[in-house]
Amino acid sequence: MANLNVEFMGLNLKNPIIVGACTLSATVEGAKDLEEAGAAAIVYKSLFEEQIIMERAQLSDELDEYAHRNAEMTSLFPALEHAGPKAHLLKLKEVKENVNIPVIASLNCLYDVTWFEYAKELEDVGVDALELNFYQMPIDGEKTAEQMEDEKVKIIETLKERLSIPFSIKLSPYYTNILNFVQRLDKAGASAFILFNRLFQPEIDIETEAHVTNFNLSNPGDFKLGLRYVGLTHGKVMGDLCGANGIYGSTDVLQMLLSGAKTVQMVSSLYKNTPAVIEKVLYELEEWMDKKGYKSVDEFRGKLSDKELKASDVYYRAQYLDFLLHPEEVINKNLMR
């Protein structure tokens, strides 16, 4: 019988399936459902500093509505201020106390001081690990790529000194040289890397001529950019690797594991197919491993990474050379799938 156990960031997981940060794990009932479905760990929904800033501003605006009213009436109420991350921390603690699988907290901050403050508060809740969402959209032409990366490296170095639990970095692919950046973060002390984060993209309604916000789920196949960089990174850094964004079924999971990932994160597939899809994926993983004769994930993990293929051109090619050489053969092969 195939053994799906893996070790990720020092955590012993019963299989490689982690539920990424989302609303599905935002309640005790939801987290229990994910655990029952077979998830090996869950990433609790992200604590966004931006959201707290916006809520504070909204509360301030609402209180200011009474600033010019009768002084006696307003003096009946005590001074109010936003509670910051306290509500988030209480809900996170409740989830952590009611499931038996590892719970990973997710953090997304704007400023250095809050990275340190909120990370420590999340650790104090008792979570098993942290996931830090690093994204830096290149919107300032005056700021160099090196400056942006240096800021993040310093944050990791400081967190490594202040935290006692492991932490992963969830990265966007929009860095000048993602491989070099991962190596720098690895040396700074990151325990793992999730490749890649799915970021909001702007969309415009041409009828109303206004920006709109949609619930943009990933699509099958979106994981292939992460697949390339997991394959290029495996065996070249100390930190563990996790594939994300567009992981829908067992075939996607196996591709990530073969390229060198220890785990994968699933989210969109759970929304579209319900958490029950996890059980199906795990069954198919075991079935594939039994058919191939693998007793453990480590026996085949990274088998098709760049390191194991010894600098094959598979991960280096950006153009379809096979298509250029044999177009009819490639077209017919793909049409027959």
Coordinates of C-alpha atoms in Angstrom, one line a residue:
M1 CA 0.0 0.0 0.0
A2 CA 1.4 3.4 -1.0
N3 CA 2.5 5.7 1.8
L4 CA 1.5 9.3 1.1
N5 CA 3.3 10.8 4.2
V6 CA 5.5 13.8 3.5
E7 CA 7.5 16.2 5.7
F8 CA 7.0 19.9 5.0
M9 CA 8.7 22.7 7.0
G10 CA 9.4 20.1 9.6
L11 CA 5.7 19.2 9.9
N12 CA 4.7 15.6 9.4
L13 CA 1.8 15.6 7.0
K14 CA -0.3 12.5 6.1
N15 CA -0.3 13.4 2.4
P16 CA 0.9 16.3 0.1
I17 CA -2.5 18.1 -0.1
I18 CA -2.6 21.5 1.7
V19 CA -5.7 23.7 1.4
G20 CA -4.5 27.2 0.5
A21 CA -5.7 30.3 2.2
C22 CA -9.4 30.8 1.5
T23 CA -12.8 31.3 3.1
L24 CA -13.4 27.5 3.2
S25 CA -11.3 27.3 6.3
A26 CA -12.6 30.5 7.9
T27 CA -14.9 28.7 10.3
V28 CA -14.5 25.7 12.6
E29 CA -17.1 23.8 10.6
G30 CA -15.4 24.5 7.3
A31 CA -12.0 23.5 8.7
K32 CA -13.4 20.2 10.0
D33 CA -15.0 19.5 6.6
L34 CA -11.6 20.0 5.0
E35 CA -9.9 17.7 7.5
E36 CA -12.6 15.0 7.0
A37 CA -12.1 15.3 3.3
G38 CA -8.5 14.3 3.7
A39 CA -6.5 17.6 3.7
A40 CA -3.1 17.2 5.4
A41 CA -3.0 20.8 6.5
I42 CA -4.9 24.1 6.0
V43 CA -3.7 27.6 5.5
Y44 CA -6.2 29.9 7.4
K45 CA -7.4 32.8 5.4
S46 CA -4.9 35.7 5.2
L47 CA -4.5 38.5 7.6
F48 CA -4.3 41.5 5.4
E49 CA -2.8 44.7 6.8
E50 CA -4.5 46.6 4.0
Q51 CA -7.9 45.4 5.2
I52 CA -7.2 46.5 8.8
I53 CA -6.1 50.0 7.5
M54 CA -9.3 50.3 5.5
E55 CA -11.5 49.2 8.4
R56 CA -9.9 51.7 10.7
A57 CA -10.5 54.5 8.2
Q58 CA -14.1 53.4 7.8
L59 CA -14.7 53.3 11.5
S60 CA -13.1 56.7 11.9
D61 CA -15.3 58.2 9.2
E62 CA -18.4 56.7 10.8
L63 CA -17.5 58.1 14.2
D64 CA -16.8 61.5 12.7
E65 CA -20.4 61.8 11.6
Y66 CA -21.2 62.6 15.2
A67 CA -18.4 65.0 15.8
H68 CA -20.5 68.2 15.4
R69 CA -23.6 67.0 17.2
N70 CA -24.7 67.8 20.7
A71 CA -21.7 67.4 23.0
E72 CA -23.8 65.8 25.8
M73 CA -25.1 63.1 23.5
T74 CA -21.7 62.1 22.2
S75 CA -20.1 62.2 25.6
L76 CA -22.4 59.3 26.7
F77 CA -20.3 56.9 24.6
P78 CA -16.8 55.8 25.4
A79 CA -14.0 56.4 22.9
L80 CA -13.9 53.7 20.3
E81 CA -11.0 52.4 18.2
H82 CA -10.5 49.6 15.8
A83 CA -9.5 46.3 17.4
G84 CA -6.8 45.6 14.7
P85 CA -6.1 41.9 14.1
K86 CA -7.8 40.7 17.4
A87 CA -11.0 39.4 15.7
H88 CA -8.9 37.5 13.2
L89 CA -6.6 36.0 15.8
L90 CA -9.6 34.8 17.9
K91 CA -11.2 33.0 15.0
L92 CA -7.8 31.5 14.0
K93 CA -7.3 30.2 17.5
E94 CA -10.7 28.7 17.5
V95 CA -10.0 26.8 14.3
K96 CA -6.6 25.7 15.6
E97 CA -8.1 24.2 18.7
N98 CA -10.8 22.2 16.9
V99 CA -8.8 20.4 14.2
N100 CA -6.2 17.7 14.4
I101 CA -4.2 18.7 11.3
P102 CA -1.6 21.4 11.2
V103 CA -2.9 25.0 10.8
I104 CA -0.8 27.5 9.0
A105 CA -1.4 31.2 9.4
S106 CA -1.2 33.5 6.3
L107 CA 0.1 37.1 6.6
N108 CA 0.1 39.9 4.1
C109 CA 1.6 43.2 5.2
L110 CA 2.7 46.6 3.8
Y111 CA 5.3 47.8 6.3
D112 CA 8.3 46.2 8.0
V113 CA 7.1 46.9 11.5
T114 CA 3.7 45.2 11.0
W115 CA 5.4 42.2 9.4
F116 CA 7.2 41.7 12.7
E117 CA 4.3 42.6 15.0
Y118 CA 1.6 40.5 13.3
A119 CA 3.9 37.6 12.7
K120 CA 4.6 37.4 16.4
E121 CA 0.9 37.7 17.3
L122 CA 0.1 34.9 14.9
E123 CA 2.8 32.7 16.4
D124 CA 1.4 33.3 19.9
V125 CA -2.0 31.9 18.8
G126 CA -0.3 28.6 18.6
V127 CA -0.3 27.9 14.8
D128 CA 2.1 25.3 13.4
A129 CA 3.7 27.6 10.8
L130 CA 3.4 30.9 9.0
E131 CA 2.9 31.7 5.3
L132 CA 4.1 35.1 4.3
N133 CA 2.6 36.5 1.1
F134 CA 5.3 38.4 -0.7
Y135 CA 4.2 40.3 -3.8
Q136 CA 5.6 43.5 -5.2
M137 CA 3.9 44.9 -8.3
P138 CA 6.3 47.0 -10.3
I139 CA 4.4 50.3 -10.2
D140 CA 7.2 52.6 -9.3
G141 CA 9.7 53.2 -12.1
E142 CA 12.2 54.8 -9.8
K143 CA 12.6 51.8 -7.6
T144 CA 15.0 49.1 -8.8
A145 CA 14.4 45.4 -8.7
E146 CA 17.4 45.0 -6.3
Q147 CA 15.9 47.5 -3.8
M148 CA 12.5 45.7 -3.7
E149 CA 14.2 42.4 -3.2
D150 CA 16.6 43.7 -0.5
E151 CA 13.6 44.9 1.5
K152 CA 12.1 41.4 1.6
V153 CA 15.4 39.7 2.4
K154 CA 15.8 42.0 5.5
I155 CA 12.3 41.1 6.6
I156 CA 13.1 37.4 6.4
E157 CA 16.4 37.8 8.3
T158 CA 14.6 39.6 11.1
L159 CA 11.7 37.1 11.3
K160 CA 14.2 34.3 11.4
E161 CA 15.7 35.8 14.6
R162 CA 12.3 36.6 16.2
L163 CA 10.2 33.5 15.4
S164 CA 10.4 30.0 16.7
I165 CA 8.1 28.4 14.2
P166 CA 8.8 27.7 10.5
F167 CA 7.6 30.0 7.8
S168 CA 7.1 29.8 4.1
I169 CA 7.1 32.5 1.4
K170 CA 4.4 32.6 -1.1
L171 CA 5.8 34.4 -4.1
S172 CA 4.5 36.0 -7.2
P173 CA 6.4 35.3 -10.4
Y174 CA 7.0 39.0 -11.1
Y175 CA 10.6 39.3 -9.9
T176 CA 13.4 39.9 -12.4
N177 CA 15.2 36.7 -11.6
I178 CA 12.9 34.5 -9.4
L179 CA 15.6 31.8 -9.1
N180 CA 18.1 34.2 -7.6
F181 CA 15.5 35.7 -5.3
V182 CA 14.5 32.3 -4.0
Q183 CA 18.1 31.5 -3.3
R184 CA 18.6 34.8 -1.4
L185 CA 15.4 34.2 0.7
D186 CA 16.6 30.6 1.3
K187 CA 19.9 31.8 2.7
A188 CA 18.0 34.4 4.9
G189 CA 16.1 31.6 6.6
A190 CA 12.9 30.9 4.9
S191 CA 11.7 27.3 5.5
A192 CA 9.7 26.8 2.3
F193 CA 8.5 28.4 -0.9
I194 CA 5.1 28.3 -2.5
L195 CA 5.2 28.9 -6.3
F196 CA 3.2 30.8 -7.2
N197 CA 0.7 33.2 -5.7
R198 CA -2.4 34.2 -7.7
L199 CA -2.8 38.0 -7.8
F200 CA -5.8 40.2 -8.5
Q201 CA -5.8 41.4 -12.1
P202 CA -7.8 44.5 -13.1
E203 CA -10.9 44.2 -15.2
I204 CA -13.1 46.8 -16.8
D205 CA -16.8 46.7 -17.5
I206 CA -17.0 48.4 -20.9
E207 CA -20.7 49.2 -20.5
T208 CA -20.4 51.1 -17.2
E209 CA -16.8 52.2 -18.0
A210 CA -15.7 51.3 -14.5
H211 CA -13.4 48.8 -12.9
V212 CA -15.0 45.7 -11.5
T213 CA -13.9 43.1 -9.0
N214 CA -14.6 39.5 -9.8
F215 CA -14.0 36.2 -7.9
N216 CA -11.3 35.0 -10.2
L217 CA -10.6 31.3 -9.7
S218 CA -7.6 29.7 -11.2
N219 CA -8.0 27.5 -14.3
P220 CA -6.7 24.0 -15.0
G221 CA -3.2 24.2 -16.3
D222 CA -2.4 27.5 -14.5
F223 CA 0.2 25.6 -12.4
K224 CA 2.6 25.1 -15.3
L225 CA 4.6 28.3 -14.6
G226 CA 5.1 27.1 -11.1
L227 CA 6.0 23.6 -12.4
R228 CA 8.8 25.1 -14.4
Y229 CA 10.3 26.9 -11.4
V230 CA 9.8 24.1 -8.9
G231 CA 11.7 21.9 -11.4
L232 CA 14.5 24.4 -11.7
T233 CA 14.7 25.0 -7.9
H234 CA 14.5 21.5 -6.6
G235 CA 17.7 20.3 -4.9
K236 CA 19.3 23.8 -5.2
V237 CA 17.9 25.3 -2.0
M238 CA 17.5 24.1 1.6
G239 CA 13.8 25.2 1.8
D240 CA 10.9 22.9 0.8
L241 CA 8.9 23.6 -2.3
C242 CA 5.1 23.7 -2.7
G243 CA 3.2 24.0 -6.0
A244 CA 0.2 26.2 -6.2
N245 CA -2.3 28.0 -8.6
G246 CA -4.4 25.8 -10.8
I247 CA -4.0 22.4 -9.0
Y248 CA -7.2 20.6 -9.9
G249 CA -6.6 16.9 -9.9
S250 CA -4.2 14.0 -9.3
T251 CA -2.4 14.5 -12.6
D252 CA -1.5 18.1 -11.6
V253 CA -0.4 16.9 -8.2
L254 CA 1.8 14.2 -9.6
Q255 CA 3.4 16.6 -12.1
M256 CA 4.4 18.9 -9.2
L257 CA 5.8 16.0 -7.1
L258 CA 7.8 14.7 -10.0
S259 CA 9.3 18.1 -10.6
G260 CA 10.4 18.3 -7.0
A261 CA 7.5 19.8 -4.9
K262 CA 6.9 18.3 -1.5
T263 CA 3.3 19.5 -1.3
V264 CA 0.7 21.3 -3.3
Q265 CA -2.0 23.8 -2.4
M266 CA -5.5 23.4 -3.7
V267 CA -8.2 26.1 -3.6
S268 CA -10.1 26.7 -6.8
S269 CA -10.8 23.0 -7.4
L270 CA -12.4 22.8 -3.9
Y271 CA -14.8 25.7 -4.8
K272 CA -15.7 24.2 -8.1
N273 CA -15.8 20.6 -7.1
T274 CA -16.4 20.7 -3.3
P275 CA -13.8 19.5 -0.8
A276 CA -14.8 15.9 -1.6
V277 CA -12.3 16.2 -4.6
I278 CA -9.5 15.8 -2.1
E279 CA -10.5 12.2 -1.4
K280 CA -10.6 11.4 -5.1
V281 CA -7.2 12.9 -5.7
L282 CA -5.7 10.9 -2.8
Y283 CA -7.2 7.7 -4.1
E284 CA -5.8 8.3 -7.5
L285 CA -2.4 9.1 -6.1
E286 CA -2.3 5.8 -4.2
E287 CA -3.5 4.0 -7.3
W288 CA -0.8 5.5 -9.5
M289 CA 1.9 4.8 -6.9
D290 CA 0.8 1.2 -6.6
K291 CA 0.8 0.7 -10.3
K292 CA 4.3 2.2 -10.6
G293 CA 5.6 0.3 -7.6
Y294 CA 6.4 3.3 -5.5
K295 CA 6.1 2.8 -1.7
S296 CA 6.6 6.4 -0.7
V297 CA 6.4 9.9 -2.3
D298 CA 10.1 10.4 -1.7
E299 CA 10.9 7.6 -4.1
F300 CA 9.8 9.6 -7.1
R301 CA 9.7 13.2 -5.9
G302 CA 12.0 15.3 -8.0
K303 CA 12.6 12.5 -10.5
L304 CA 12.0 14.9 -13.4
S305 CA 13.5 18.0 -11.9
D306 CA 16.3 19.9 -13.7
K307 CA 18.8 18.6 -11.2
E308 CA 17.9 14.9 -11.9
L309 CA 17.7 15.4 -15.6
K310 CA 21.2 16.9 -15.5
A311 CA 20.5 20.3 -17.2
S312 CA 18.2 18.9 -19.8
D313 CA 16.7 21.6 -22.1
V314 CA 13.2 20.8 -20.9
Y315 CA 13.0 23.6 -18.4
Y316 CA 15.1 26.0 -20.4
R317 CA 13.2 26.1 -23.6
A318 CA 10.7 28.9 -24.1
Q319 CA 9.8 28.0 -27.7
Y320 CA 8.2 24.9 -29.1
L321 CA 11.2 23.3 -31.0
D322 CA 9.3 20.0 -31.4
F323 CA 6.5 21.9 -33.0
L324 CA 8.9 23.8 -35.4
L325 CA 10.5 20.5 -36.4
H326 CA 7.4 18.3 -36.6
P327 CA 4.3 20.5 -36.7
E328 CA 1.9 17.9 -38.2
E329 CA 2.9 15.2 -35.6
V330 CA 2.5 17.5 -32.6
I331 CA -0.8 18.9 -33.8
N332 CA -2.3 15.4 -34.5
K333 CA -1.0 14.1 -31.1
N334 CA -2.7 16.9 -29.2
L335 CA -5.9 16.8 -31.1
M336 CA -6.3 13.1 -30.4
R337 CA -6.1 13.6 -26.6

